[in-house]
Amino acid sequence: AQSVSQHNHHVILSEAASLELGCNYSYGGTVNLFWYVQYPGQHLQLLLKYFSGDPLVKGIKGFEAEFIKSKFSFNLRKPSVQWSDTAEYFCAVKKEDTGRRALTFGSGTRLQVQP
Amino acid sequence: NAGVTQTPKFQVLKTGQSMTLQCAQDMNHNSMYWYRQDPGMGLRLIYYSASEGTTDKGEVPNGYNVSRLNKREFSLRLESAAPSQTSVYFCASSEGGGRVFYEQYFGPGTRLTVT
């Protein structure tokens, strides 16, 4: 079965610190990869996505993620976090070679940025 | 555009009671989804509807039924609520799917407690 692992459940950083959140998936076929963010009290929003091509993907608000196929990983990074980045971050995977439209989500990482 | 709307926002049920969660989207999307979000488990797909008139089971369909009333609306019904169904429920929609991914847009969620 396909699964998505986010090993960091709760991360606390000070403003201006660098961020890296891990995401690993277990499916061996072609995948589409996503990071969603959920700010407190708000909807899930798409942060960035990878379909093909350049494995380094840039998203909104200065976030980027790198797809490393050999490691089945899609880690999220930001060089300098802000207090407003406090949110929960979800990695998600879609199998590209099937008709299934739905995403498989990781368990999420709660990021707390201290001023 | 309101995007994806859900009602109610909060609900408390007693074991055995029934209720229907409503979801509507005004983006003319073909596909709609119901997820549940539980602490430490991320979002799990309950049911989805690829297009009007079709529904399919997701990862955790037991105890739920759905109706794709028309292109705009996709409801989730709990016939006999159980404490294990205490969760936050998210509806989402996307333009289409299959081999092509379209971004999923999420509603604000319904927080359900079953006592």
CSV table of C-alpha atoms in Angstrom, one decimal:
chain,number,residue,atom,x,y,z
A,1,ALA,CA,0.0,0.0,0.0
A,2,GLN,CA,1.1,3.5,-0.7
A,3,SER,CA,2.0,5.5,2.3
A,4,VAL,CA,3.5,9.0,3.0
A,5,SER,CA,5.7,9.6,6.0
A,6,GLN,CA,6.4,12.8,7.7
A,7,HIS,CA,8.8,12.1,10.5
A,8,ASN,CA,8.8,15.6,12.1
A,9,HIS,CA,5.5,15.9,13.9
A,10,HIS,CA,6.2,19.2,15.7
A,11,VAL,CA,8.9,21.6,14.8
A,12,ILE,CA,9.7,24.8,16.8
A,13,LEU,CA,12.0,27.4,15.2
A,14,SER,CA,12.9,31.0,15.9
A,15,GLU,CA,12.3,33.6,13.2
A,16,ALA,CA,15.0,33.7,10.5
A,17,ALA,CA,16.0,30.1,11.1
A,18,SER,CA,16.1,27.7,8.2
A,19,LEU,CA,13.5,25.1,7.7
A,20,GLU,CA,13.5,21.6,6.3
A,21,LEU,CA,10.5,19.3,6.7
A,22,GLY,CA,10.9,15.7,5.6
A,23,CYS,CA,8.5,13.7,3.4
A,24,ASN,CA,9.0,10.1,2.2
A,25,TYR,CA,6.7,8.0,0.2
A,26,SER,CA,6.6,4.2,-0.4
A,27,TYR,CA,5.2,3.9,-3.9
A,28,GLY,CA,7.6,2.7,-6.6
A,29,GLY,CA,5.9,4.0,-9.7
A,30,THR,CA,5.5,7.5,-11.1
A,31,VAL,CA,4.1,10.0,-8.6
A,32,ASN,CA,2.9,13.6,-8.4
A,33,LEU,CA,4.0,15.3,-5.2
A,34,PHE,CA,2.5,18.1,-3.3
A,35,TRP,CA,2.9,20.2,-0.2
A,36,TYR,CA,-0.2,21.7,1.4
A,37,VAL,CA,-0.3,24.2,4.2
A,38,GLN,CA,-3.1,24.8,6.8
A,39,TYR,CA,-2.8,28.1,8.7
A,40,PRO,CA,-4.6,28.2,12.0
A,41,GLY,CA,-8.4,28.3,11.4
A,42,GLN,CA,-8.0,28.3,7.6
A,43,HIS,CA,-8.4,25.9,4.7
A,44,LEU,CA,-5.7,23.7,3.3
A,45,GLN,CA,-3.9,25.6,0.5
A,46,LEU,CA,-1.5,24.3,-2.1
A,47,LEU,CA,2.0,25.4,-1.4
A,48,LEU,CA,3.8,23.7,-4.3
A,49,LYS,CA,3.7,20.7,-6.6
A,50,TYR,CA,5.9,18.5,-8.6
A,51,PHE,CA,4.8,16.7,-11.7
A,52,SER,CA,8.0,16.3,-13.8
A,53,GLY,CA,11.1,18.1,-15.0
A,54,ASP,CA,13.3,20.1,-12.7
A,55,PRO,CA,13.3,18.3,-9.3
A,56,LEU,CA,13.7,21.6,-7.5
A,57,VAL,CA,10.3,23.2,-7.3
A,58,LYS,CA,9.5,26.6,-6.1
A,59,GLY,CA,6.3,27.5,-4.4
A,60,ILE,CA,4.6,30.4,-2.8
A,61,LYS,CA,5.9,32.5,0.1
A,62,GLY,CA,9.5,31.5,-0.5
A,63,PHE,CA,9.1,27.8,0.0
A,64,GLU,CA,10.8,25.2,-2.2
A,65,ALA,CA,11.0,21.4,-2.3
A,66,GLU,CA,13.3,18.9,-3.9
A,67,PHE,CA,12.3,15.6,-5.4
A,68,ILE,CA,15.0,13.0,-4.9
A,69,LYS,CA,13.7,9.9,-6.8
A,70,SER,CA,16.4,7.6,-5.4
A,71,LYS,CA,15.4,8.4,-1.9
A,72,PHE,CA,11.6,8.6,-2.5
A,73,SER,CA,11.7,12.0,-0.8
A,74,PHE,CA,10.2,15.4,-1.4
A,75,ASN,CA,11.5,17.6,1.4
A,76,LEU,CA,10.2,21.1,2.0
A,77,ARG,CA,12.6,23.9,2.6
A,78,LYS,CA,12.6,27.6,3.4
A,79,PRO,CA,15.9,29.5,4.1
A,80,SER,CA,14.4,31.9,6.6
A,81,VAL,CA,11.1,31.4,8.4
A,82,GLN,CA,8.8,34.0,9.6
A,83,TRP,CA,6.3,34.0,12.5
A,84,SER,CA,3.5,34.0,9.8
A,85,ASP,CA,4.7,30.5,8.7
A,86,THR,CA,3.3,29.0,11.8
A,87,ALA,CA,1.0,26.4,10.4
A,88,GLU,CA,0.5,22.7,9.8
A,89,TYR,CA,2.2,21.3,6.7
A,90,PHE,CA,1.1,18.2,4.8
A,91,CYS,CA,2.9,16.3,2.2
A,92,ALA,CA,0.7,14.5,-0.3
A,93,VAL,CA,1.2,12.0,-3.2
A,94,LYS,CA,-0.8,11.0,-6.2
A,95,LYS,CA,-0.1,7.9,-8.3
A,96,GLU,CA,0.4,9.2,-11.8
A,97,ASP,CA,-0.2,6.0,-13.6
A,98,THR,CA,-3.7,5.2,-12.4
A,99,GLY,CA,-7.1,6.7,-12.8
A,100,ARG,CA,-7.4,7.6,-9.1
A,101,ARG,CA,-7.7,11.2,-8.5
A,102,ALA,CA,-7.4,11.4,-4.8
A,103,LEU,CA,-4.3,12.3,-2.8
A,104,THR,CA,-2.7,10.3,-0.1
A,105,PHE,CA,-1.6,12.6,2.7
A,106,GLY,CA,1.1,12.3,5.3
A,107,SER,CA,0.2,12.8,9.0
A,108,GLY,CA,1.4,16.5,8.9
A,109,THR,CA,4.1,18.6,10.6
A,110,ARG,CA,3.1,21.3,13.0
A,111,LEU,CA,5.5,24.2,12.6
A,112,GLN,CA,5.7,26.8,15.4
A,113,VAL,CA,7.8,29.9,14.7
A,114,GLN,CA,8.7,31.9,17.7
A,115,PRO,CA,9.2,35.7,17.3
B,1,ASN,CA,-16.6,33.1,-5.7
B,2,ALA,CA,-17.1,31.4,-2.4
B,3,GLY,CA,-15.1,28.4,-3.4
B,4,VAL,CA,-15.9,25.3,-1.4
B,5,THR,CA,-18.4,25.8,1.4
B,6,GLN,CA,-19.4,23.3,4.1
B,7,THR,CA,-22.2,23.2,6.6
B,8,PRO,CA,-22.3,22.9,9.5
B,9,LYS,CA,-19.0,24.1,10.9
B,10,PHE,CA,-19.5,22.3,14.2
B,11,GLN,CA,-21.7,19.5,15.3
B,12,VAL,CA,-22.1,17.3,18.4
B,13,LEU,CA,-24.0,14.0,18.0
B,14,LYS,CA,-24.9,11.2,20.3
B,15,THR,CA,-24.0,7.6,19.4
B,16,GLY,CA,-26.5,6.2,17.0
B,17,GLN,CA,-27.8,9.6,15.7
B,18,SER,CA,-27.6,10.4,12.0
B,19,MET,CA,-26.6,13.5,10.2
B,20,THR,CA,-25.6,14.8,6.8
B,21,LEU,CA,-22.7,17.0,6.1
B,22,GLN,CA,-23.2,19.4,3.2
B,23,CYS,CA,-20.7,20.6,0.7
B,24,ALA,CA,-21.0,22.9,-2.3
B,25,GLN,CA,-18.6,24.4,-4.8
B,26,ASP,CA,-19.1,27.2,-7.2
B,27,MET,CA,-16.1,26.7,-9.4
B,28,ASN,CA,-17.8,24.3,-11.9
B,29,HIS,CA,-15.5,21.5,-10.9
B,30,ASN,CA,-16.2,18.0,-12.0
B,31,SER,CA,-14.6,16.1,-9.1
B,32,MET,CA,-15.4,16.3,-5.4
B,33,TYR,CA,-14.0,14.6,-2.4
B,34,TRP,CA,-14.6,13.9,1.3
B,35,TYR,CA,-11.7,13.5,3.7
B,36,ARG,CA,-11.4,13.1,7.4
B,37,GLN,CA,-8.6,14.6,9.4
B,38,ASP,CA,-7.5,13.0,12.7
B,39,PRO,CA,-4.6,14.0,14.9
B,40,GLY,CA,-1.4,12.3,13.8
B,41,MET,CA,-3.0,10.7,10.8
B,42,GLY,CA,-3.3,13.5,8.2
B,43,LEU,CA,-6.2,13.5,5.8
B,44,ARG,CA,-7.8,10.2,4.7
B,45,LEU,CA,-10.1,9.9,1.8
B,46,ILE,CA,-13.6,8.7,2.6
B,47,TYR,CA,-15.4,8.9,-0.8
B,48,TYR,CA,-14.9,10.8,-4.0
B,49,SER,CA,-17.0,11.6,-7.0
B,50,ALA,CA,-15.2,11.9,-10.3
B,51,SER,CA,-18.2,13.5,-12.0
B,52,GLU,CA,-21.8,14.1,-11.5
B,53,GLY,CA,-23.6,10.8,-11.1
B,54,THR,CA,-20.6,8.8,-10.0
B,55,THR,CA,-19.2,8.0,-6.6
B,56,ASP,CA,-16.3,5.8,-5.4
B,57,LYS,CA,-15.0,4.5,-2.1
B,58,GLY,CA,-11.8,5.9,-0.7
B,59,GLU,CA,-9.5,4.7,2.0
B,60,VAL,CA,-12.0,4.7,4.9
B,61,PRO,CA,-15.6,4.5,3.6
B,62,ASN,CA,-17.2,2.3,6.3
B,63,GLY,CA,-20.0,4.0,8.2
B,64,TYR,CA,-20.5,6.7,5.6
B,65,ASN,CA,-22.6,7.2,2.5
B,66,VAL,CA,-22.4,9.9,-0.1
B,67,SER,CA,-24.7,11.6,-2.6
B,68,ARG,CA,-23.6,13.7,-5.6
B,69,LEU,CA,-26.8,15.6,-5.8
B,70,ASN,CA,-25.7,17.7,-8.8
B,71,LYS,CA,-22.4,19.1,-10.1
B,72,ARG,CA,-22.2,21.6,-7.3
B,73,GLU,CA,-23.1,19.5,-4.3
B,74,PHE,CA,-21.7,16.4,-2.6
B,75,SER,CA,-23.1,15.4,0.7
B,76,LEU,CA,-21.7,12.9,3.3
B,77,ARG,CA,-24.1,11.0,5.5
B,78,LEU,CA,-23.5,9.2,8.8
B,79,GLU,CA,-26.4,6.8,9.3
B,80,SER,CA,-25.5,5.8,12.8
B,81,ALA,CA,-22.8,7.9,14.3
B,82,ALA,CA,-20.1,6.3,16.4
B,83,PRO,CA,-17.4,7.8,18.7
B,84,SER,CA,-14.8,6.7,16.2
B,85,GLN,CA,-16.2,9.1,13.7
B,86,THR,CA,-15.3,12.1,15.8
B,87,SER,CA,-13.1,14.0,13.4
B,88,VAL,CA,-12.7,17.1,11.3
B,89,TYR,CA,-14.3,16.5,7.8
B,90,PHE,CA,-13.0,18.3,4.8
B,91,CYS,CA,-14.7,18.5,1.4
B,92,ALA,CA,-12.6,19.3,-1.7
B,93,SER,CA,-13.1,19.8,-5.4
B,94,SER,CA,-11.0,19.8,-8.5
B,95,GLU,CA,-11.6,20.4,-12.2
B,96,GLY,CA,-11.1,16.8,-13.3
B,97,GLY,CA,-8.6,14.1,-12.7
B,98,GLY,CA,-7.6,10.7,-14.0
B,99,ARG,CA,-4.1,10.9,-15.6
B,100,VAL,CA,-4.1,14.7,-15.3
B,101,PHE,CA,-4.0,16.3,-11.9
B,102,TYR,CA,-5.9,19.4,-11.1
B,103,GLU,CA,-5.4,21.2,-7.9
B,104,GLN,CA,-7.8,20.3,-5.1
B,105,TYR,CA,-9.5,23.2,-3.4
B,106,PHE,CA,-10.6,22.6,0.2
B,107,GLY,CA,-13.5,23.8,2.3
B,108,PRO,CA,-13.2,25.1,5.8
B,109,GLY,CA,-14.1,21.8,7.5
B,110,THR,CA,-16.7,20.5,9.8
B,111,ARG,CA,-15.7,19.6,13.3
B,112,LEU,CA,-17.8,16.6,14.4
B,113,THR,CA,-17.9,15.2,17.9
B,114,VAL,CA,-19.8,12.0,18.7
B,115,THR,CA,-20.4,11.3,22.4
